PDB file of C-alpha atoms in Angstrom:
ATOM      1  CA  UNK A   1     -24.524  14.709  16.273  1.00  0.00           C
ATOM      2  CA  UNK A   2     -25.755  17.974  18.367  1.00  0.00           C
ATOM      3  CA  UNK A   3     -22.540  19.869  17.747  1.00  0.00           C
ATOM      4  CA  UNK A   4     -21.678  19.492  14.624  1.00  0.00           C
ATOM      5  CA  UNK A   5     -24.984  20.980  13.219  1.00  0.00           C
ATOM      6  CA  UNK A   6     -24.234  23.715  15.805  1.00  0.00           C
ATOM      7  CA  UNK A   7     -21.195  24.631  14.100  1.00  0.00           C
ATOM      8  CA  UNK A   8     -22.608  24.230  10.567  1.00  0.00           C
ATOM      9  CA  UNK A   9     -25.035  27.067  11.729  1.00  0.00           C
ATOM     10  CA  UNK A  10     -22.660  28.930  13.504  1.00  0.00           C
ATOM     11  CA  UNK A  11     -18.640  27.985  12.591  1.00  0.00           C
ATOM     12  CA  UNK A  12     -17.181  31.338  14.468  1.00  0.00           C
ATOM     13  CA  UNK A  13     -15.468  30.428  17.936  1.00  0.00           C
ATOM     14  CA  UNK A  14     -13.995  33.302  18.636  1.00  0.00           C
ATOM     15  CA  UNK A  15     -14.459  37.608  18.779  1.00  0.00           C
ATOM     16  CA  UNK A  16     -12.498  40.077  18.653  1.00  0.00           C
ATOM     17  CA  UNK A  17     -10.599  41.026  21.977  1.00  0.00           C
ATOM     18  CA  UNK A  18     -10.650  37.277  22.985  1.00  0.00           C
ATOM     19  CA  UNK A  19      -7.291  35.647  24.203  1.00  0.00           C
ATOM     20  CA  UNK A  20      -5.710  32.867  22.636  1.00  0.00           C
ATOM     21  CA  UNK A  21      -3.364  30.625  21.720  1.00  0.00           C
ATOM     22  CA  UNK A  22      -1.609  29.914  18.215  1.00  0.00           C
ATOM     23  CA  UNK A  23      -0.428  26.243  17.542  1.00  0.00           C
ATOM     24  CA  UNK A  24       3.198  26.266  15.945  1.00  0.00           C
ATOM     25  CA  UNK A  25       4.563  29.813  18.117  1.00  0.00           C
ATOM     26  CA  UNK A  26       5.546  29.912  21.874  1.00  0.00           C
ATOM     27  CA  UNK A  27       2.453  29.774  23.773  1.00  0.00           C
ATOM     28  CA  UNK A  28       2.072  32.865  25.006  1.00  0.00           C
ATOM     29  CA  UNK A  29      -1.085  34.894  25.129  1.00  0.00           C
ATOM     30  CA  UNK A  30      -2.341  36.413  21.686  1.00  0.00           C
ATOM     31  CA  UNK A  31      -5.456  38.667  21.079  1.00  0.00           C
ATOM     32  CA  UNK A  32      -8.188  38.539  18.362  1.00  0.00           C
ATOM     33  CA  UNK A  33      -8.118  41.879  16.571  1.00  0.00           C
ATOM     34  CA  UNK A  34     -10.181  40.634  13.125  1.00  0.00           C
ATOM     35  CA  UNK A  35     -12.388  38.284  11.492  1.00  0.00           C
ATOM     36  CA  UNK A  36     -12.998  37.107   8.236  1.00  0.00           C
ATOM     37  CA  UNK A  37     -14.175  34.091   5.906  1.00  0.00           C
ATOM     38  CA  UNK A  38     -11.586  32.672   3.450  1.00  0.00           C
ATOM     39  CA  UNK A  39     -12.974  30.530   0.385  1.00  0.00           C
ATOM     40  CA  UNK A  40     -15.969  28.917  -1.275  1.00  0.00           C
ATOM     41  CA  UNK A  41     -16.949  27.646   2.916  1.00  0.00           C
ATOM     42  CA  UNK A  42     -15.935  30.877   4.812  1.00  0.00           C
ATOM     43  CA  UNK A  43     -14.243  29.189   7.057  1.00  0.00           C
ATOM     44  CA  UNK A  44     -13.183  30.947   9.624  1.00  0.00           C
ATOM     45  CA  UNK A  45     -10.132  33.491   9.703  1.00  0.00           C
ATOM     46  CA  UNK A  46      -8.434  35.403  12.445  1.00  0.00           C
ATOM     47  CA  UNK A  47      -6.280  37.988  12.660  1.00  0.00           C
ATOM     48  CA  UNK A  48      -4.164  37.888  15.656  1.00  0.00           C
ATOM     49  CA  UNK A  49      -1.586  39.683  17.345  1.00  0.00           C
ATOM     50  CA  UNK A  50       1.248  38.060  19.208  1.00  0.00           C
ATOM     51  CA  UNK A  51       2.936  39.264  22.309  1.00  0.00           C
ATOM     52  CA  UNK A  52       5.422  40.857  20.301  1.00  0.00           C
ATOM     53  CA  UNK A  53       2.793  43.431  18.213  1.00  0.00           C
ATOM     54  CA  UNK A  54       3.166  40.798  15.003  1.00  0.00           C
ATOM     55  CA  UNK A  55       0.311  40.443  13.794  1.00  0.00           C
ATOM     56  CA  UNK A  56      -0.633  37.081  11.985  1.00  0.00           C
ATOM     57  CA  UNK A  57      -3.533  35.611   9.667  1.00  0.00           C
ATOM     58  CA  UNK A  58      -4.689  32.187  11.616  1.00  0.00           C
ATOM     59  CA  UNK A  59      -7.079  29.832  10.597  1.00  0.00           C
ATOM     60  CA  UNK A  60      -9.146  28.894  13.573  1.00  0.00           C
ATOM     61  CA  UNK A  61      -8.120  24.954  13.562  1.00  0.00           C
ATOM     62  CA  UNK A  62      -4.760  26.632  14.554  1.00  0.00           C
ATOM     63  CA  UNK A  63      -6.007  28.649  17.307  1.00  0.00           C
ATOM     64  CA  UNK A  64      -6.790  27.821  21.233  1.00  0.00           C
ATOM     65  CA  UNK A  65      -8.367  29.426  24.254  1.00  0.00           C
ATOM     66  CA  UNK A  66      -5.699  27.481  25.933  1.00  0.00           C
ATOM     67  CA  UNK A  67      -2.108  26.672  26.399  1.00  0.00           C
ATOM     68  CA  UNK A  68      -1.487  24.006  23.387  1.00  0.00           C
ATOM     69  CA  UNK A  69       0.445  20.749  23.861  1.00  0.00           C
ATOM     70  CA  UNK A  70       1.188  22.381  28.038  1.00  0.00           C
TER      71      UNK A  70
END
């Protein structure tokens, strides 16, 4: 229950400059370049630049600090 309370107080798990991996994309390092809230609950979304230099808008639940599925 303590984890849920912590997430409710501070749902943001990444910061600008962090390295991450994006679900559904090639599992190569990407970099967080921005962060913003979306919707009534302000669920965390991030701007992420991938290995090709493309920028994506990604919800937090699609990001990981480690390779996804590998």
